[in-house]
C-alpha cells in the first residue's frame, strides 16, 4: 500500500487499519515508559533529529546544519543513521571516518552518503540498533557529540536533546495515523520533544496550520522554531563542479527526484527562475538503473531541455550511469533558521534542554 503523499487529505476508508496500528504503537511506547523495554545512554552528548510523520520533513539538511554548528565549536561529531534501503547487511558500517568516504551510496544508503559528503570531517555510521552503533563508533573514534538522524522513534537510546520536525506544507499528515494519514505515532508523542522545529516555514498560512494543531495539545508557542530550506548553488552530478543560482536563471530544465517531498523540490527549482519543461518523480530512496537514465535523457532531449535538475540525494547515486556530456545538475539546499535560532543553538551546543 502506497503511503499518503505530503499535503494530501487523509484517507478515511483506512481509519480502521490506522486504529489498529495506533494501538500497537501506543503499546510499544508504554513498554518503554514502564521500563519493560531497556534503554541505554552513551558516554557523550546525543542530539536527535526526527519527526512524527513518514519521511520528507527535511531531516537531512537539519542534520548537516547542526553538525556544522558543532564542528565550528571544535567538537568531534559522529552522525548515526539507520541507512534506510542500504544494500549492505553489516550490523554496523562506517560510511566516513572523518577523513574520507569509505563506501558508496548503495552500501551506505543515500541520506548517510549525502551527509558524509556535505560534512567531510564528521564520522558517519549506519546501523539499525543506534545504541549498539554508537558504542561501536566510540570503540574506534573519539567523539564529543552524536547526532541521530531520524531518531525520534528510536527509544532504546537516550538523548540529551530531542528535536522534532514538522513540515509546514503537510499539516493534514498530522490528522491521522498510518495508513490513513502520515503519523508514525500519535500527535501527543511530541510532548517527548525538547522542542519542535517547523520546517518549510516559508508561508505564514502553512505555519499557522501547524500551530493550530499544536495548540490542541497546549504546546507553548514560544518553544517552536521555524526553518526554511533555501537554494544555495547547483552542483554537477558528475564532477561536483559548482555554479551560482544565477547560472540557472532562464534555463530550460527537466526535473528528476526520488525523495519524500517532490512538491518541495519542484517549488525550490521554480524559485531559481528555470523554465520547467517536465518532470520524472520516483518513490523516496529510488535506486536508479540505466533504463531510468536513458528514459529521462530521451524525455529531456525531446522537449529541448538545457539541463536535467535533480536533488543532491539523488545525484549521489547517478555518476556511474551518466555519460560525460550529460548536463545533469543537483540543487544544493541550505537550512536557514528564521525563528528561534538562539534557542536552537543553545540546545544543540549544550547550554540548555532536557535529557530524555
Short mmCIF file of C-alpha atoms in Angstrom, two decimals:
data_model
loop_
_atom_site.label_atom_id
_atom_site.label_comp_id
_atom_site.label_asym_id
_atom_site.label_seq_id
_atom_site.Cartn_x
_atom_site.Cartn_y
_atom_site.Cartn_z
CA UNK A 1 0.00 0.00 0.00
CA UNK A 2 1.44 3.36 -1.04
CA UNK A 3 2.00 5.97 1.65
CA UNK A 4 -0.06 9.13 1.63
CA UNK A 5 1.80 11.91 -0.17
CA UNK A 6 2.62 15.09 1.80
CA UNK A 7 -0.20 17.64 1.81
CA UNK A 8 -2.88 15.18 0.63
CA UNK A 9 -6.17 14.72 2.55
CA UNK A 10 -6.39 11.78 4.92
CA UNK A 11 -7.86 8.50 3.64
CA UNK A 12 -10.94 7.98 5.77
CA UNK A 13 -11.53 4.47 4.42
CA UNK A 14 -8.35 3.35 6.19
CA UNK A 15 -9.29 4.63 9.63
CA UNK A 16 -9.87 1.09 10.93
CA UNK A 17 -6.38 -0.06 10.00
CA UNK A 18 -4.96 3.17 11.41
CA UNK A 19 -6.65 2.49 14.77
CA UNK A 20 -5.06 -0.97 14.96
CA UNK A 21 -1.66 0.43 14.04
CA UNK A 22 -2.09 3.14 16.67
CA UNK A 23 -2.79 0.57 19.37
CA UNK A 24 0.43 -1.27 18.55
CA UNK A 25 2.45 1.95 18.63
CA UNK A 26 0.91 3.03 21.94
CA UNK A 27 1.72 -0.37 23.47
CA UNK A 28 5.35 -0.08 22.34
CA UNK A 29 5.66 3.41 23.82
CA UNK A 30 4.03 2.22 27.07
CA UNK A 31 6.61 -0.58 27.32
CA UNK A 32 9.41 1.98 27.15
CA UNK A 33 7.76 4.25 29.72
CA UNK A 34 7.31 1.37 32.15
CA UNK A 35 10.84 0.07 31.68
CA UNK A 36 9.77 -3.21 30.07
CA UNK A 37 11.95 -2.34 27.09
CA UNK A 38 15.52 -1.40 28.11
CA UNK A 39 17.17 1.91 27.26
CA UNK A 40 20.83 2.87 27.40
CA UNK A 41 22.92 6.04 27.42
CA UNK A 42 26.18 6.72 25.60
CA UNK A 43 29.13 8.43 27.38
CA UNK A 44 28.81 11.52 25.20
CA UNK A 45 26.13 14.07 24.29
CA UNK A 46 23.41 12.84 21.95
CA UNK A 47 21.26 15.13 19.80
CA UNK A 48 18.36 13.51 17.96
CA UNK A 49 16.64 14.85 14.84
CA UNK A 50 13.37 13.14 13.98
CA UNK A 51 9.75 13.51 13.01
CA UNK A 52 6.27 12.17 13.75
CA UNK A 53 5.36 11.57 10.11
CA UNK A 54 6.86 9.30 7.48
CA UNK A 55 9.69 10.91 5.50
CA UNK A 56 10.13 14.22 3.80
CA UNK A 57 10.34 16.75 6.68
CA UNK A 58 13.88 17.90 5.88
CA UNK A 59 15.87 15.95 8.46
CA UNK A 60 18.99 15.67 6.29
CA UNK A 61 19.64 19.43 5.84
CA UNK A 62 18.94 19.97 9.55
CA UNK A 63 21.44 17.24 10.50
CA UNK A 64 24.00 18.87 8.21
CA UNK A 65 23.37 22.30 9.78
CA UNK A 66 23.70 21.03 13.35
CA UNK A 67 26.84 19.08 12.50
CA UNK A 68 28.39 22.23 11.04
CA UNK A 69 27.49 24.20 14.18
CA UNK A 70 29.02 21.58 16.46
CA UNK A 71 32.18 21.32 14.40
CA UNK A 72 32.56 25.10 14.31
CA UNK A 73 32.62 24.90 18.12
CA UNK A 74 35.51 22.43 17.87
CA UNK A 75 33.54 19.30 18.76
CA UNK A 76 34.20 15.89 17.25
CA UNK A 77 30.89 14.77 15.76
CA UNK A 78 29.52 11.42 14.67
CA UNK A 79 26.23 11.09 12.77
CA UNK A 80 24.33 7.85 13.34
CA UNK A 81 21.73 6.79 10.80
CA UNK A 82 19.70 3.70 10.06
CA UNK A 83 20.84 3.72 6.43
CA UNK A 84 17.38 3.06 5.06
CA UNK A 85 17.36 0.81 1.96
CA UNK A 86 21.12 0.30 2.03
CA UNK A 87 22.36 -2.88 0.34
CA UNK A 88 24.95 -3.69 3.00
CA UNK A 89 23.78 -6.22 5.58
CA UNK A 90 26.53 -5.42 8.10
CA UNK A 91 25.04 -4.54 11.50
CA UNK A 92 27.46 -1.60 11.76
CA UNK A 93 29.00 0.23 8.81
CA UNK A 94 31.33 3.21 8.75
CA UNK A 95 30.39 5.47 5.86
CA UNK A 96 33.07 8.06 6.63
CA UNK A 97 35.84 8.13 9.24
CA UNK A 98 36.00 11.92 9.13
CA UNK A 99 38.88 11.81 6.67
CA UNK A 100 37.40 10.11 3.61
CA UNK A 101 34.36 8.27 2.30
CA UNK A 102 34.67 4.53 2.84
CA UNK A 103 31.60 3.22 0.97
CA UNK A 104 29.20 4.39 -1.73
CA UNK A 105 25.52 5.37 -1.59
CA UNK A 106 24.29 1.85 -2.30
CA UNK A 107 26.07 0.32 0.70
CA UNK A 108 25.52 3.31 2.99
CA UNK A 109 22.05 4.49 1.99
CA UNK A 110 21.54 7.71 0.06
CA UNK A 111 20.98 10.05 3.01
CA UNK A 112 24.02 9.00 5.13
CA UNK A 113 26.14 9.19 1.98
CA UNK A 114 24.96 12.76 1.34
CA UNK A 115 25.62 13.76 4.96
CA UNK A 116 29.13 12.31 4.73
CA UNK A 117 29.82 14.28 1.53
CA UNK A 118 28.47 17.53 2.92
CA UNK A 119 30.23 17.09 6.32
CA UNK A 120 33.58 15.56 5.32
CA UNK A 121 35.14 15.94 8.78
CA UNK A 122 32.31 14.15 10.58
CA UNK A 123 32.19 10.44 11.29
CA UNK A 124 29.10 8.90 9.68
CA UNK A 125 27.94 5.39 10.54
CA UNK A 126 24.84 3.32 9.81
CA UNK A 127 23.11 0.51 11.68
CA UNK A 128 19.64 -0.50 12.81
CA UNK A 129 20.44 -0.54 16.55
CA UNK A 130 21.56 3.04 17.18
CA UNK A 131 22.69 2.35 20.77
CA UNK A 132 24.93 -0.54 19.70
CA UNK A 133 26.13 1.50 16.72
CA UNK A 134 27.10 4.40 18.97
CA UNK A 135 29.11 2.12 21.26
CA UNK A 136 30.81 0.58 18.21
CA UNK A 137 31.80 4.01 16.90
CA UNK A 138 33.16 5.08 20.29
CA UNK A 139 35.38 2.00 20.39
CA UNK A 140 37.12 3.25 17.25
CA UNK A 141 36.91 7.04 17.33
CA UNK A 142 36.90 9.78 19.97
CA UNK A 143 33.55 11.61 19.76
CA UNK A 144 32.16 14.54 21.72
CA UNK A 145 28.62 14.52 20.32
CA UNK A 146 26.45 12.03 18.43
CA UNK A 147 23.75 13.32 16.09
CA UNK A 148 20.94 10.83 15.47
CA UNK A 149 19.40 11.04 12.01
CA UNK A 150 15.71 10.07 12.23
CA UNK A 151 16.00 9.17 15.88
CA UNK A 152 12.70 10.23 17.48
CA UNK A 153 11.11 6.77 17.49
CA UNK A 154 14.38 5.03 18.42
CA UNK A 155 13.58 4.95 22.14
CA UNK A 156 16.28 2.43 23.08
CA UNK A 157 18.94 5.15 23.07
CA UNK A 158 18.56 8.03 25.50
CA UNK A 159 19.37 11.51 24.23
CA UNK A 160 20.17 14.93 25.67
CA UNK A 161 18.22 16.88 23.04
CA UNK A 162 15.23 15.61 21.05
CA UNK A 163 14.38 17.84 18.09
CA UNK A 164 11.06 17.05 16.43
CA UNK A 165 10.50 18.29 12.89
CA UNK A 166 7.06 19.11 11.47
CA UNK A 167 6.63 20.02 7.80
CA UNK A 168 4.58 23.21 7.39
CA UNK A 169 3.36 22.02 3.98
CA UNK A 170 1.99 18.76 5.41
CA UNK A 171 -0.41 19.80 8.18
CA UNK A 172 -3.02 17.25 7.07
CA UNK A 173 -0.46 14.49 7.55
CA UNK A 174 -0.81 15.09 11.30
CA UNK A 175 -4.52 14.33 11.31
CA UNK A 176 -4.40 10.52 11.30
CA UNK A 177 -2.10 7.57 11.93
CA UNK A 178 -0.70 5.44 9.14
CA UNK A 179 -2.02 4.37 6.69
CA UNK A 180 -4.97 6.79 6.79
CA UNK A 181 -2.60 9.71 7.44
CA UNK A 182 1.15 10.06 7.75
CA UNK A 183 1.68 9.83 11.52
CA UNK A 184 4.13 7.22 12.79
CA UNK A 185 2.79 7.71 16.30
CA UNK A 186 0.05 9.77 17.99
CA UNK A 187 0.42 13.54 17.91
CA UNK A 188 0.77 13.58 21.70
CA UNK A 189 4.17 12.00 21.16
CA UNK A 190 5.64 15.42 20.51
CA UNK A 191 5.42 16.06 24.25
CA UNK A 192 8.64 13.99 24.48
CA UNK A 193 10.45 16.52 22.29
CA UNK A 194 12.83 19.09 23.71
CA UNK A 195 11.45 21.48 21.12
CA UNK A 196 9.50 21.47 17.86
CA UNK A 197 11.04 22.68 14.60
CA UNK A 198 8.60 23.67 11.85
CA UNK A 199 10.36 23.16 8.52
CA UNK A 200 9.48 24.66 5.12
CA UNK A 201 8.09 27.61 7.08
CA UNK A 202 8.03 29.88 4.03
CA UNK A 203 4.27 30.50 4.18
CA UNK A 204 2.63 32.11 7.21
CA UNK A 205 -0.61 30.30 6.34
CA UNK A 206 1.14 26.90 6.33
CA UNK A 207 2.85 27.62 9.64
CA UNK A 208 -0.44 28.63 11.24
CA UNK A 209 -1.99 25.33 10.12
CA UNK A 210 0.70 23.50 12.09
CA UNK A 211 0.41 25.82 15.07
CA UNK A 212 -3.36 25.22 15.27
CA UNK A 213 -2.69 21.51 15.70
CA UNK A 214 -0.02 22.15 18.32
CA UNK A 215 -2.42 24.41 20.19
CA UNK A 216 -4.78 21.46 20.55
CA UNK A 217 -2.24 19.75 22.82
CA UNK A 218 -1.29 23.01 24.56
CA UNK A 219 2.31 23.20 23.36
CA UNK A 220 3.72 26.67 24.21
CA UNK A 221 4.19 28.65 21.00
CA UNK A 222 7.40 30.28 22.23
CA UNK A 223 9.15 26.90 22.05
CA UNK A 224 8.54 26.47 18.32
CA UNK A 225 11.46 27.05 15.95
CA UNK A 226 10.93 27.83 12.26
CA UNK A 227 13.29 26.78 9.44
CA UNK A 228 13.28 27.22 5.67
CA UNK A 229 15.36 25.43 3.05
CA UNK A 230 16.92 27.83 0.57
CA UNK A 231 18.74 27.01 -2.68
CA UNK A 232 22.47 27.66 -2.26
CA UNK A 233 24.00 26.58 -5.58
CA UNK A 234 23.82 23.90 -8.26
CA UNK A 235 26.39 21.13 -8.36
CA UNK A 236 27.37 18.89 -11.26
CA UNK A 237 26.07 15.35 -10.71
CA UNK A 238 29.34 14.01 -12.14
CA UNK A 239 32.19 16.32 -11.15
CA UNK A 240 30.78 18.29 -8.18
CA UNK A 241 31.62 21.46 -10.12
CA UNK A 242 29.50 24.28 -8.67
CA UNK A 243 27.54 27.04 -10.36
CA UNK A 244 25.76 30.03 -8.86
CA UNK A 245 21.98 30.20 -8.77
CA UNK A 246 22.10 32.98 -11.36
CA UNK A 247 23.60 30.49 -13.81
CA UNK A 248 20.29 28.56 -13.74
CA UNK A 249 18.04 31.53 -14.38
CA UNK A 250 16.30 31.24 -17.73
CA UNK A 251 17.48 27.71 -18.45
CA UNK A 252 15.02 25.06 -19.59
CA UNK A 253 15.03 22.14 -17.19
CA UNK A 254 13.69 18.61 -16.79
CA UNK A 255 13.25 17.78 -13.10
CA UNK A 256 14.10 14.40 -11.54
CA UNK A 257 13.51 13.44 -7.90
CA UNK A 258 13.18 10.38 -5.71
CA UNK A 259 12.63 11.98 -2.31
CA UNK A 260 9.94 12.16 0.35
CA UNK A 261 8.53 15.50 -0.78
CA UNK A 262 8.83 16.05 -4.53
CA UNK A 263 6.50 19.07 -4.37
CA UNK A 264 9.04 20.90 -2.22
CA UNK A 265 11.80 20.20 -4.75
CA UNK A 266 9.58 21.46 -7.55
CA UNK A 267 8.93 24.73 -5.70
CA UNK A 268 12.64 25.19 -4.99
CA UNK A 269 13.52 24.60 -8.64
CA UNK A 270 10.89 27.07 -9.82
CA UNK A 271 12.27 29.71 -7.45
CA UNK A 272 15.54 29.67 -9.40
CA UNK A 273 13.87 31.12 -12.46
CA UNK A 274 14.28 27.97 -14.56
CA UNK A 275 11.62 27.02 -17.07
CA UNK A 276 10.38 23.57 -16.02
CA UNK A 277 9.52 21.59 -19.16
CA UNK A 278 8.75 18.28 -17.49
CA UNK A 279 9.38 16.07 -14.51
CA UNK A 280 10.13 12.49 -13.53
CA UNK A 281 9.15 11.55 -9.96
CA UNK A 282 10.19 8.31 -8.24
CA UNK A 283 9.49 6.93 -4.79
CA UNK A 284 11.76 8.05 -1.95
CA UNK A 285 15.19 6.34 -1.90
CA UNK A 286 14.80 5.17 -5.51
CA UNK A 287 17.83 3.37 -6.89
CA UNK A 288 18.44 4.34 -10.48
CA UNK A 289 19.16 1.96 -13.34
CA UNK A 290 20.41 2.55 -16.86
CA UNK A 291 16.87 2.39 -18.25
CA UNK A 292 15.76 5.19 -15.89
CA UNK A 293 18.57 7.47 -17.04
CA UNK A 294 18.04 6.56 -20.69
CA UNK A 295 14.33 7.42 -20.50
CA UNK A 296 14.96 10.69 -18.66
CA UNK A 297 17.63 11.65 -21.19
CA UNK A 298 15.21 10.93 -24.05
CA UNK A 299 12.42 12.97 -22.45
CA UNK A 300 14.70 15.91 -21.72
CA UNK A 301 16.09 15.98 -25.26
CA UNK A 302 12.61 15.65 -26.79
CA UNK A 303 11.37 18.85 -25.13
CA UNK A 304 14.60 20.77 -25.64
CA UNK A 305 15.75 20.95 -22.02
CA UNK A 306 19.11 22.60 -21.40
CA UNK A 307 19.71 20.72 -18.15
CA UNK A 308 18.36 17.90 -16.04
CA UNK A 309 17.96 19.19 -12.48
CA UNK A 310 17.78 16.76 -9.58
CA UNK A 311 18.30 16.71 -5.81
CA UNK A 312 21.63 16.22 -4.06
CA UNK A 313 20.36 12.99 -2.55
CA UNK A 314 19.53 11.60 -5.98
CA UNK A 315 22.71 12.94 -7.57
CA UNK A 316 24.94 10.83 -5.33
CA UNK A 317 23.58 7.68 -6.97
CA UNK A 318 23.82 8.80 -10.60
CA UNK A 319 27.50 9.20 -11.67
CA UNK A 320 28.05 5.57 -12.80
CA UNK A 321 25.03 5.85 -15.10
CA UNK A 322 25.73 9.21 -16.76
CA UNK A 323 27.56 9.93 -19.99
CA UNK A 324 30.39 12.52 -19.91
CA UNK A 325 28.30 15.07 -21.80
CA UNK A 326 25.08 14.64 -19.78
CA UNK A 327 24.08 18.09 -18.41
CA UNK A 328 22.78 16.79 -15.07
CA UNK A 329 22.92 19.12 -12.10
CA UNK A 330 21.87 18.88 -8.46
CA UNK A 331 20.22 21.63 -6.46
CA UNK A 332 22.05 22.18 -3.17
CA UNK A 333 19.89 23.48 -0.32
CA UNK A 334 20.85 25.02 3.00
CA UNK A 335 18.77 25.14 6.17
CA UNK A 336 18.17 28.66 7.48
CA UNK A 337 16.61 29.29 10.89
CA UNK A 338 14.04 32.06 10.58
CA UNK A 339 12.78 31.99 14.16
CA UNK A 340 14.38 30.67 17.35
CA UNK A 341 18.00 30.34 16.18
CA UNK A 342 19.43 31.44 19.52
CA UNK A 343 17.37 28.83 21.36
CA UNK A 344 18.29 26.10 18.85
CA UNK A 345 21.98 26.90 19.10
CA UNK A 346 21.77 26.87 22.89
CA UNK A 347 20.13 23.44 22.87
CA UNK A 348 22.41 21.83 20.31
CA UNK A 349 25.65 23.29 21.61
CA UNK A 350 24.94 22.11 25.13
CA UNK A 351 23.66 25.13 27.01
CA UNK A 352 20.10 24.04 27.67
CA UNK A 353 17.46 21.37 27.17
CA UNK A 354 16.17 18.25 28.85
CA UNK A 355 17.60 14.75 28.70
CA UNK A 356 15.16 12.03 27.60
#
